[in-house]
PDB file of C-alpha atoms in Angstrom:
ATOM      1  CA  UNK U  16     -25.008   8.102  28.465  1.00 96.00           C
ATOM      2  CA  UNK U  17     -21.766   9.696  27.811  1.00 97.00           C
ATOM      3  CA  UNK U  18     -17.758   9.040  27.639  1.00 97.00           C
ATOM      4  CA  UNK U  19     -15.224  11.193  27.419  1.00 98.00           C
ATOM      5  CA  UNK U  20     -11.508  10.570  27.393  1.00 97.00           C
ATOM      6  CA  UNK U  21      -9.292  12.227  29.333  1.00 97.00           C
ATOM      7  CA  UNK U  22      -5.809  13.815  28.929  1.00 96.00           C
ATOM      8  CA  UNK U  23      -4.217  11.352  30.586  1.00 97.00           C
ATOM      9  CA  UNK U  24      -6.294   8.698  28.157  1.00 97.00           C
ATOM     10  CA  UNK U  25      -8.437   6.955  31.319  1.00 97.00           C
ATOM     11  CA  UNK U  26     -12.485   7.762  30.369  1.00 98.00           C
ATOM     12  CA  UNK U  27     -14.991   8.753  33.001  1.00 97.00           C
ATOM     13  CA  UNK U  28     -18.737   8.055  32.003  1.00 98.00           C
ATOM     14  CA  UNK U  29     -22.500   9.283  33.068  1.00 98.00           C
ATOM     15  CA  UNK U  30     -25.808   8.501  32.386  1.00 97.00           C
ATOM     16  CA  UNK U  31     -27.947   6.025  32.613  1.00 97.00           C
ATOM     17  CA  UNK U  32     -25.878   3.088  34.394  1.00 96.00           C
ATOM     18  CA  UNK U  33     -27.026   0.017  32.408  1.00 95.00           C
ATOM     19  CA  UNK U  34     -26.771   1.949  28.907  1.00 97.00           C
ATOM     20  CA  UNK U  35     -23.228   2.798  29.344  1.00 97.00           C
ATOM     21  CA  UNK U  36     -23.116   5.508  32.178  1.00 97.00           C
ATOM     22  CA  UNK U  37     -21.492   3.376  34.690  1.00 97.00           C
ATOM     23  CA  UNK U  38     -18.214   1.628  33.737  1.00 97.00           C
ATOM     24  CA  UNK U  39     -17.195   0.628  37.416  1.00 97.00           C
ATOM     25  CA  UNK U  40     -16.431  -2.471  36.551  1.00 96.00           C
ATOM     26  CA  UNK U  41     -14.076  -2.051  33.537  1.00 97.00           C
ATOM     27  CA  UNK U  42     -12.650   1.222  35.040  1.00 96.00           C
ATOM     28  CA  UNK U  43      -9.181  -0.074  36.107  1.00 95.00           C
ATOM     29  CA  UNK U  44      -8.743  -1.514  32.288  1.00 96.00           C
ATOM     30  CA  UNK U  45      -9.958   2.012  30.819  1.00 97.00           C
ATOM     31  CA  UNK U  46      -5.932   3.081  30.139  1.00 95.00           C
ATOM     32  CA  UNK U  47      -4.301   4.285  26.873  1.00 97.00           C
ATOM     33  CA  UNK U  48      -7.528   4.631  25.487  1.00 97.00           C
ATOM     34  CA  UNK U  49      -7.344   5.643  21.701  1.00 96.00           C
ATOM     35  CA  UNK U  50     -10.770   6.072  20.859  1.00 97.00           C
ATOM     36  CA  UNK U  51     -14.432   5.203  22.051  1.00 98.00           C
ATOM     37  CA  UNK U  52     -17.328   4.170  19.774  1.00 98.00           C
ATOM     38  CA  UNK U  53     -20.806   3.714  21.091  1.00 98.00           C
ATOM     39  CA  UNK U  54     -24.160   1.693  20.128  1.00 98.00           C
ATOM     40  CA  UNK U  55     -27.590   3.554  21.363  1.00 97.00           C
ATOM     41  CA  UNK U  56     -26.657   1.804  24.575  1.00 97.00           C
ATOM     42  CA  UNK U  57     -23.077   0.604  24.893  1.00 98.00           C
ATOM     43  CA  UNK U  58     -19.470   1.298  24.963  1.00 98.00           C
ATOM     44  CA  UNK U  59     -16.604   0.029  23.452  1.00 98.00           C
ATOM     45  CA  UNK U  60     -12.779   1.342  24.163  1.00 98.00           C
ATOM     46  CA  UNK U  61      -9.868   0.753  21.708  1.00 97.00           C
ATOM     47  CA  UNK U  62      -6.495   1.256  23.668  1.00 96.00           C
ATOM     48  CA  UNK U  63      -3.419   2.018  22.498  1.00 94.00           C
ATOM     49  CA  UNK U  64      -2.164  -1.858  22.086  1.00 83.00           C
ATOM     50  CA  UNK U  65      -4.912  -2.855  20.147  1.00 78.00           C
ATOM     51  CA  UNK U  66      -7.116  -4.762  22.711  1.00 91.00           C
ATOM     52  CA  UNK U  67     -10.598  -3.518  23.415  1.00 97.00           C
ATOM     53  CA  UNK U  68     -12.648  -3.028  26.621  1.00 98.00           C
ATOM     54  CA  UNK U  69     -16.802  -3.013  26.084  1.00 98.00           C
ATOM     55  CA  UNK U  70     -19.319  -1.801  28.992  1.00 98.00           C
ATOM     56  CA  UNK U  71     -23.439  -1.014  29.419  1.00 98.00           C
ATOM     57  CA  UNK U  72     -26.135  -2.831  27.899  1.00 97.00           C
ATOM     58  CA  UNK U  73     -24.788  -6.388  27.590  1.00 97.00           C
ATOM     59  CA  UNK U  74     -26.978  -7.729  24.082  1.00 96.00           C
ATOM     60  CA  UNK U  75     -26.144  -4.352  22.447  1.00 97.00           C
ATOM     61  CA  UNK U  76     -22.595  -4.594  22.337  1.00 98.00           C
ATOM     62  CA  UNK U  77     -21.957  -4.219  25.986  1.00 98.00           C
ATOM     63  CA  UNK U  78     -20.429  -7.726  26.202  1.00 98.00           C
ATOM     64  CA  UNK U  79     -17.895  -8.525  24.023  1.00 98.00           C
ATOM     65  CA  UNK U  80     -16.735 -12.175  25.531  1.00 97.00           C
ATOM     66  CA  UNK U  81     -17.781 -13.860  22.772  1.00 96.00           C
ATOM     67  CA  UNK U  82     -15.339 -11.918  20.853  1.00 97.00           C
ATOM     68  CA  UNK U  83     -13.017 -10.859  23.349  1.00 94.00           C
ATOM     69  CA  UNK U  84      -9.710 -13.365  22.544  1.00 94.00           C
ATOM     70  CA  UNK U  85      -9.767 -12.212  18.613  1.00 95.00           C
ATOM     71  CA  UNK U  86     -10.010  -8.167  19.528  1.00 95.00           C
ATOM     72  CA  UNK U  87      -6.203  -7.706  18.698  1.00 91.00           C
ATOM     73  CA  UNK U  88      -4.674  -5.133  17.297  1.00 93.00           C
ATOM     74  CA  UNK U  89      -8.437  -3.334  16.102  1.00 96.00           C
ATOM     75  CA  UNK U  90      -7.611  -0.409  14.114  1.00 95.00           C
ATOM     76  CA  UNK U  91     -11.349   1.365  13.938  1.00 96.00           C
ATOM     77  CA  UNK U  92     -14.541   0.435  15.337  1.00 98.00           C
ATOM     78  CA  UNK U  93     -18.219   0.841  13.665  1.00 98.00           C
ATOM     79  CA  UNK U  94     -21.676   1.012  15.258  1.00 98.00           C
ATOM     80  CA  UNK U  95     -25.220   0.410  14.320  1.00 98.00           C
ATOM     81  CA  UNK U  96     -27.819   0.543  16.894  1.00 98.00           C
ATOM     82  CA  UNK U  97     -26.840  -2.690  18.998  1.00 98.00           C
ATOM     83  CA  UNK U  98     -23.726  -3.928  17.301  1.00 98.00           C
ATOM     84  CA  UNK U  99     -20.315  -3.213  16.684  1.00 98.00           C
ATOM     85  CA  UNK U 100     -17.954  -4.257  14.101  1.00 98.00           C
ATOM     86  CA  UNK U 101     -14.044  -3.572  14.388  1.00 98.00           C
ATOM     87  CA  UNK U 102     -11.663  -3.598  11.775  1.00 97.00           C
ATOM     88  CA  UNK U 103      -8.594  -5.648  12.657  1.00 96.00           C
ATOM     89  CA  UNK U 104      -5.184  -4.745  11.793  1.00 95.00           C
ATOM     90  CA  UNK U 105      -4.665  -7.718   8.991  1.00 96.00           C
ATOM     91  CA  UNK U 106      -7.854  -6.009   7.465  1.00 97.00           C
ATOM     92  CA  UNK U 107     -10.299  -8.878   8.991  1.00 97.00           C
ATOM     93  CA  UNK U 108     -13.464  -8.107  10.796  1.00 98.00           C
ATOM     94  CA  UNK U 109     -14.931  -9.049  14.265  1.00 98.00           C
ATOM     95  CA  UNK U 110     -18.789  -8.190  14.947  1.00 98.00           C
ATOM     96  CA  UNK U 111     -20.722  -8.606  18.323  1.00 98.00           C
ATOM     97  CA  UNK U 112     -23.920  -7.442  19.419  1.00 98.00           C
ATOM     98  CA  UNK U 113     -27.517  -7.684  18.320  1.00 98.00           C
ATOM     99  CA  UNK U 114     -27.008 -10.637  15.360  1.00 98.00           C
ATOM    100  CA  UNK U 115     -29.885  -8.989  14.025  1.00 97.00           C
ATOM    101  CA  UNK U 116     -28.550  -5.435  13.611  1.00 98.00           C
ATOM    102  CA  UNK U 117     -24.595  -6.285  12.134  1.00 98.00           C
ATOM    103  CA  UNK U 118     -23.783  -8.464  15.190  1.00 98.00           C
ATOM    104  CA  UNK U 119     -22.978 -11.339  13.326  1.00 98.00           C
ATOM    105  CA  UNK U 120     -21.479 -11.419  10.197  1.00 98.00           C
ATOM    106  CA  UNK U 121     -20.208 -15.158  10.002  1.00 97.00           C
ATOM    107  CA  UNK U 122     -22.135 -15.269   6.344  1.00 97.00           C
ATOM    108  CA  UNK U 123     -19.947 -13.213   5.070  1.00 98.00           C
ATOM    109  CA  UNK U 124     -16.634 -13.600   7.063  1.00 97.00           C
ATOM    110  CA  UNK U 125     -14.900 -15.488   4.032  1.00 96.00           C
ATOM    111  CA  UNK U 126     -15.064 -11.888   2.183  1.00 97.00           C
ATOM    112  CA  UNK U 127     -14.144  -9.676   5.187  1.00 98.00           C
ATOM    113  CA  UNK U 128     -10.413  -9.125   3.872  1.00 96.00           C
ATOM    114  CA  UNK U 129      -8.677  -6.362   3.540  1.00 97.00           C
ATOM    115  CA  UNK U 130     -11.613  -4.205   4.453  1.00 98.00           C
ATOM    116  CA  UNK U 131     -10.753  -0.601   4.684  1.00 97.00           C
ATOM    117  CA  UNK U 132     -13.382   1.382   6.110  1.00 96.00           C
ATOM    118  CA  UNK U 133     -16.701   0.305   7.219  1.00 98.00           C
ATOM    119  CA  UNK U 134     -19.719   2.443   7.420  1.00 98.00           C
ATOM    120  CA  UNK U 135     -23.160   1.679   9.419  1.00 98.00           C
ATOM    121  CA  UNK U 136     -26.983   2.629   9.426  1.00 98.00           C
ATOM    122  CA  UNK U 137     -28.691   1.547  12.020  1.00 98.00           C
ATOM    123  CA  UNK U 138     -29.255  -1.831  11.666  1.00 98.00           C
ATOM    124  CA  UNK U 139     -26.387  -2.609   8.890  1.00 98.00           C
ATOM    125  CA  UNK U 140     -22.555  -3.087   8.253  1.00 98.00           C
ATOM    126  CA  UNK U 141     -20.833  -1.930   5.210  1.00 98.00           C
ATOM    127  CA  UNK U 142     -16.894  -2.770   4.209  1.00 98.00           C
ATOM    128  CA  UNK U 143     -15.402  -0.975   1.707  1.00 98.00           C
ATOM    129  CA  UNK U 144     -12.453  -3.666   0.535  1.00 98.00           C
ATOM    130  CA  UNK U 145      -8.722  -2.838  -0.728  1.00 97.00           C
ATOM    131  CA  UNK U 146      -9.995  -3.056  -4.340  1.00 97.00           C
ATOM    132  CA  UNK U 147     -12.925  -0.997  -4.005  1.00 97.00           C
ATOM    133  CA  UNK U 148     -15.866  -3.704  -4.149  1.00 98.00           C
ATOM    134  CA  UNK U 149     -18.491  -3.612  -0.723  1.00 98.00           C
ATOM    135  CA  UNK U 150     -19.826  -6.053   1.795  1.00 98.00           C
ATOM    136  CA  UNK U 151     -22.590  -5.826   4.169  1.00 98.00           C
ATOM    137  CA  UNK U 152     -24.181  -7.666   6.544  1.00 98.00           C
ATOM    138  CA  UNK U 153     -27.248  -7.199   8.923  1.00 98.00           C
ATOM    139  CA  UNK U 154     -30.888  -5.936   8.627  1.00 98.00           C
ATOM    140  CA  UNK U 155     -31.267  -7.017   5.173  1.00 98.00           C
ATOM    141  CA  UNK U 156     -33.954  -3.594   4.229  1.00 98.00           C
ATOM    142  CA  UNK U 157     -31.450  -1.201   5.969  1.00 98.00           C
ATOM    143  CA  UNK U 158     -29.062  -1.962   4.170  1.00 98.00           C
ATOM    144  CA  UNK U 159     -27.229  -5.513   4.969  1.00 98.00           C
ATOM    145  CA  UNK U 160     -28.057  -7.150   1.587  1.00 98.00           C
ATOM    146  CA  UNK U 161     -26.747  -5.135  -1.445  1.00 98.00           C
ATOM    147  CA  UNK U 162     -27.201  -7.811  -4.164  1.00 97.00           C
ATOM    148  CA  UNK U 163     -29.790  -5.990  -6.135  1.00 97.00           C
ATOM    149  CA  UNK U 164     -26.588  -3.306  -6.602  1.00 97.00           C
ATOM    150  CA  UNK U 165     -23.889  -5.467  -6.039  1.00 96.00           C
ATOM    151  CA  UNK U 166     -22.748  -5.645  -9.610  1.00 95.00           C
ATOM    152  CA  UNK U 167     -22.130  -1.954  -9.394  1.00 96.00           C
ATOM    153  CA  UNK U 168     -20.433  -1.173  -6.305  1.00 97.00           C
ATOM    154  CA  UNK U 169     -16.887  -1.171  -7.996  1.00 96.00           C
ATOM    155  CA  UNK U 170     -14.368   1.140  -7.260  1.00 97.00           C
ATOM    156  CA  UNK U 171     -16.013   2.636  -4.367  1.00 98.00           C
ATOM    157  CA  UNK U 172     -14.404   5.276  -2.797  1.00 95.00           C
ATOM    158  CA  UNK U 173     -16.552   6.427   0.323  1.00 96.00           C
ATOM    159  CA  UNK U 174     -20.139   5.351   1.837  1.00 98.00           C
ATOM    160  CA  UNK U 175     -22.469   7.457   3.798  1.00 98.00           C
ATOM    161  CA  UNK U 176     -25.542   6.355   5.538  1.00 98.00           C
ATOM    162  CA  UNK U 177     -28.727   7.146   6.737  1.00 98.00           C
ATOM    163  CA  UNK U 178     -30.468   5.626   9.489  1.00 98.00           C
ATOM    164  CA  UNK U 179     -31.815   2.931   6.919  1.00 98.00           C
ATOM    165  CA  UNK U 180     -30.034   2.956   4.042  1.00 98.00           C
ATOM    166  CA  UNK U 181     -26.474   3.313   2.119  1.00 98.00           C
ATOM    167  CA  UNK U 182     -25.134   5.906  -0.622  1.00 98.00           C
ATOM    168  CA  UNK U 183     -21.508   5.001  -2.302  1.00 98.00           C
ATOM    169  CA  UNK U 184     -19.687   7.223  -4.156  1.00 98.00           C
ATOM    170  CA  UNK U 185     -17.651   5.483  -7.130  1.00 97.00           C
ATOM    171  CA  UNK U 186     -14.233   6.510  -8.894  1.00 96.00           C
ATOM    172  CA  UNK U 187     -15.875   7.980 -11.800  1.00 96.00           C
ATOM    173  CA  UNK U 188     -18.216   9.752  -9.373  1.00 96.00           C
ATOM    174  CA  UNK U 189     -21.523   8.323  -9.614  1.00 96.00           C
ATOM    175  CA  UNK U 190     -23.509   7.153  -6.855  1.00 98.00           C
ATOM    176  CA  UNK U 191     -25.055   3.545  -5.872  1.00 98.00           C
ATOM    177  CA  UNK U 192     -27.637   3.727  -3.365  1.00 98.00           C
ATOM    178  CA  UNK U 193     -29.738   0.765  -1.595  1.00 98.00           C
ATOM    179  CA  UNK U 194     -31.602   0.384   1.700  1.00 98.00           C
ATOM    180  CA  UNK U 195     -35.053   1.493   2.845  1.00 98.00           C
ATOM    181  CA  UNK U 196     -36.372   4.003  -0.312  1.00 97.00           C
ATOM    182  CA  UNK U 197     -37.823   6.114   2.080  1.00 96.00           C
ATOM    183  CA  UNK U 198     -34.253   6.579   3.933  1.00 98.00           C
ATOM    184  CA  UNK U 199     -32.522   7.234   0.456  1.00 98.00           C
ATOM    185  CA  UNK U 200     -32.178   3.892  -0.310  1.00 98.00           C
ATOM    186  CA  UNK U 201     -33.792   4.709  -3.958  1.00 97.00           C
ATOM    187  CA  UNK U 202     -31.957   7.273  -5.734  1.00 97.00           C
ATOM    188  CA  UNK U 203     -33.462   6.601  -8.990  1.00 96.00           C
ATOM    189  CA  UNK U 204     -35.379  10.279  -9.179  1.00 96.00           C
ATOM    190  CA  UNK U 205     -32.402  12.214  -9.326  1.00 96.00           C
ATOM    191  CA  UNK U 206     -30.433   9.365 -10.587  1.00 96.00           C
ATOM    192  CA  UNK U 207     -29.257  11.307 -13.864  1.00 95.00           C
ATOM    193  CA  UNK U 208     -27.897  14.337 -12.135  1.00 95.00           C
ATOM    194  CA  UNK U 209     -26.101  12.138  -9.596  1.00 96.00           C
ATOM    195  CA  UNK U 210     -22.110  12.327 -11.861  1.00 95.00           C
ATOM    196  CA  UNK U 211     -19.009  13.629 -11.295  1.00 96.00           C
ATOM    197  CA  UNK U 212     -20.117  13.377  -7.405  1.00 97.00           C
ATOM    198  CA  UNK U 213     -17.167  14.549  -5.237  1.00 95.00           C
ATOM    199  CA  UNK U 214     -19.038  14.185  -1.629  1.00 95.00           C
ATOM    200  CA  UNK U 215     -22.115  12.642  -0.398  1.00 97.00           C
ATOM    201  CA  UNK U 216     -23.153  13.905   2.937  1.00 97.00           C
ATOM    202  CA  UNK U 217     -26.400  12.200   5.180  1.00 98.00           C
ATOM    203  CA  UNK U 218     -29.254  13.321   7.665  1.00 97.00           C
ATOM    204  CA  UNK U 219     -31.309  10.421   9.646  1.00 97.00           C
ATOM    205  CA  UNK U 220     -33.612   9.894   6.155  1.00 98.00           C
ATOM    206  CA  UNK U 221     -31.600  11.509   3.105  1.00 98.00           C
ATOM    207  CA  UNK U 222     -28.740  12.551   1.222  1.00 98.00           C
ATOM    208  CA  UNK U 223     -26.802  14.762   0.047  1.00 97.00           C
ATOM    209  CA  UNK U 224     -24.395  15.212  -2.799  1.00 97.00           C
ATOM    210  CA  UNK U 225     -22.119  17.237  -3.804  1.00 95.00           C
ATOM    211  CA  UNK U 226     -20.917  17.617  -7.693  1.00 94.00           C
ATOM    212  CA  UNK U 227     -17.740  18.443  -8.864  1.00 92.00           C
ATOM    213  CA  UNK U 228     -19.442  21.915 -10.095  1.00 89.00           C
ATOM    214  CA  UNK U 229     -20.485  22.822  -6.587  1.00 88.00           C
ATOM    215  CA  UNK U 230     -23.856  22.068  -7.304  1.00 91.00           C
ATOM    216  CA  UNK U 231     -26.085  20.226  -5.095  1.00 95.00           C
ATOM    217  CA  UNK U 232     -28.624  16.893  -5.666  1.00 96.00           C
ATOM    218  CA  UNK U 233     -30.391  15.600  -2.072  1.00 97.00           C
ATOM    219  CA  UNK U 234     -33.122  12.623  -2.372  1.00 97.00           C
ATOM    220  CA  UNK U 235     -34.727  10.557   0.554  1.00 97.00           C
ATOM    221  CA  UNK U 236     -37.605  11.817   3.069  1.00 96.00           C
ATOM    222  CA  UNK U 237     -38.508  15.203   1.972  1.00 94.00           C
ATOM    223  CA  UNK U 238     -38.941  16.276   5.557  1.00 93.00           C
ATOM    224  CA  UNK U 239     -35.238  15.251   6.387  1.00 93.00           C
ATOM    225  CA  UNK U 240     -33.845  17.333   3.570  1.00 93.00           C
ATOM    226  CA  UNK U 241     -34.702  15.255   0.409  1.00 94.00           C
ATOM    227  CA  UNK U 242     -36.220  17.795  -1.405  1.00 91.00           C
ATOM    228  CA  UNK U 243     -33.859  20.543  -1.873  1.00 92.00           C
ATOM    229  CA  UNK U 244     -36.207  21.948  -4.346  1.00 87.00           C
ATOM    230  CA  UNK U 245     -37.314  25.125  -2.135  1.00 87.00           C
ATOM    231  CA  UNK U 246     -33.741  26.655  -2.015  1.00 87.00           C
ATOM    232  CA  UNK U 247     -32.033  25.184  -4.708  1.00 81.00           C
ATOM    233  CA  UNK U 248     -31.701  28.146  -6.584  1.00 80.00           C
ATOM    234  CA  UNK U 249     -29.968  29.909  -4.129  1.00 77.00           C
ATOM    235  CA  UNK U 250     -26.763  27.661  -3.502  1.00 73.00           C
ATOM    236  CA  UNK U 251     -23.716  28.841  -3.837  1.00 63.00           C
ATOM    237  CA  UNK U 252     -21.004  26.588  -5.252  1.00 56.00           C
ATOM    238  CA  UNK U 253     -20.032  24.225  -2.242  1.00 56.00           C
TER     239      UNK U 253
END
């Protein structure tokens, strides 16, 4: 399903009616919206107070009413698959949806503060706090348990993600990866080339990074643009 925002900042939607294309029944609250985020299957609205309106598949984010009295003042909103996380304006974070895939993240609520920016594979939450250390919650192999890296995600500047797995970029400009191996989440092949990083960029399986030289490192599923190896010689500087 789709949903697109209008000029005058109502939304109209289409597609499949329980995955999101039909938002009849929220329609009259769709006003001043600021920005939609979507699941694989629902809909959630930030408007221009702060409040936020969800719609389509109820277990996948569709049904925020568990939620719905502490979604004040949300500043950004994530998605994985089936769960959304939104990023309060205190710098606190509210998750619904699948508890499974980011949904919940009551085991690490304590630490949500100041968070940010948060970044999501498809099962898994990420927070990027005020001073630069990361949280996640979720699908513990996609990502949602970082403690075999946690030690070295300080100073983290920006997080990319794969379908399965996460890639931070630090201050001094290497890179921490964890997560499925086979979605990137092992970056320990290319491990020594990965400094003075400026960008990391990500398909469905791998990344990609850019160095401060303009040269370019990728690792994950081959097929999905791991391996780099083929035209490698024929980059430019980025």
């Amino acid at each position: 399903a789709f949903a697109a925002i209008l000029e005058d900042r109502s939304v109209i939607t289409w597609g499949d009616p329980y995955y999101g294309g039909d938002s009849s029944k929220v329609q009259h609250q769709l006003r001043s919206v600021e920005k939609v985020q979507a699941t694989t299957c629902a809909f959630a609205a930030i408007l221009a107070d702060g409040p936020v309106i969800t719609w389509g598949y109820p277990d996948a984010g569709g049904d925020s009413s568990r939620v719905e009295h502490e979604l004040k003042s949300v500043q950004q909103i994530q998605a994985t698959d089936s769960a959304f996380a939104a990023i309060l304006s205190d710098g606190s974070v509210i998750a619904w949806g699948v508890p499974e895939k980011g949904g919940d993240n009551s085991a690490v609520q304590d630490q949500l503060k100041g968070v940010q920016q948060i970044q999501a594979t498809g099962s898994a939450f990420a927070a990027i706090l005020e001073d630069g250390s990361v949280v996640t919650w979720g699908h513990p192999p996609s990502g949602g348990d970082c403690s075999a890296v946690q030690d070295r995600l300080k100073n983290v500047h920006q997080i990319q993600a794969t379908h399965d797995a996460f890639a931070a970029v630090t201050a001094d400009g290497s890179v921490i990866a964890w997560g499925k191996p086979r979605f990137g989440g092992d970056s320990s092949a290319v491990q020594d080339q990965l400094k003075g990083v400026q960008q990391v960029h990500a398909s469905d399986s791998s990344f990609l990074a850019i160095l401060q030289d303009g040269s370019v490192v990728t690792w994950g599923c081959p097929f999905s643009g791991g391996d780099s190896s083929a035209v490698q010689d024929q980059f430019a500087t980025l």
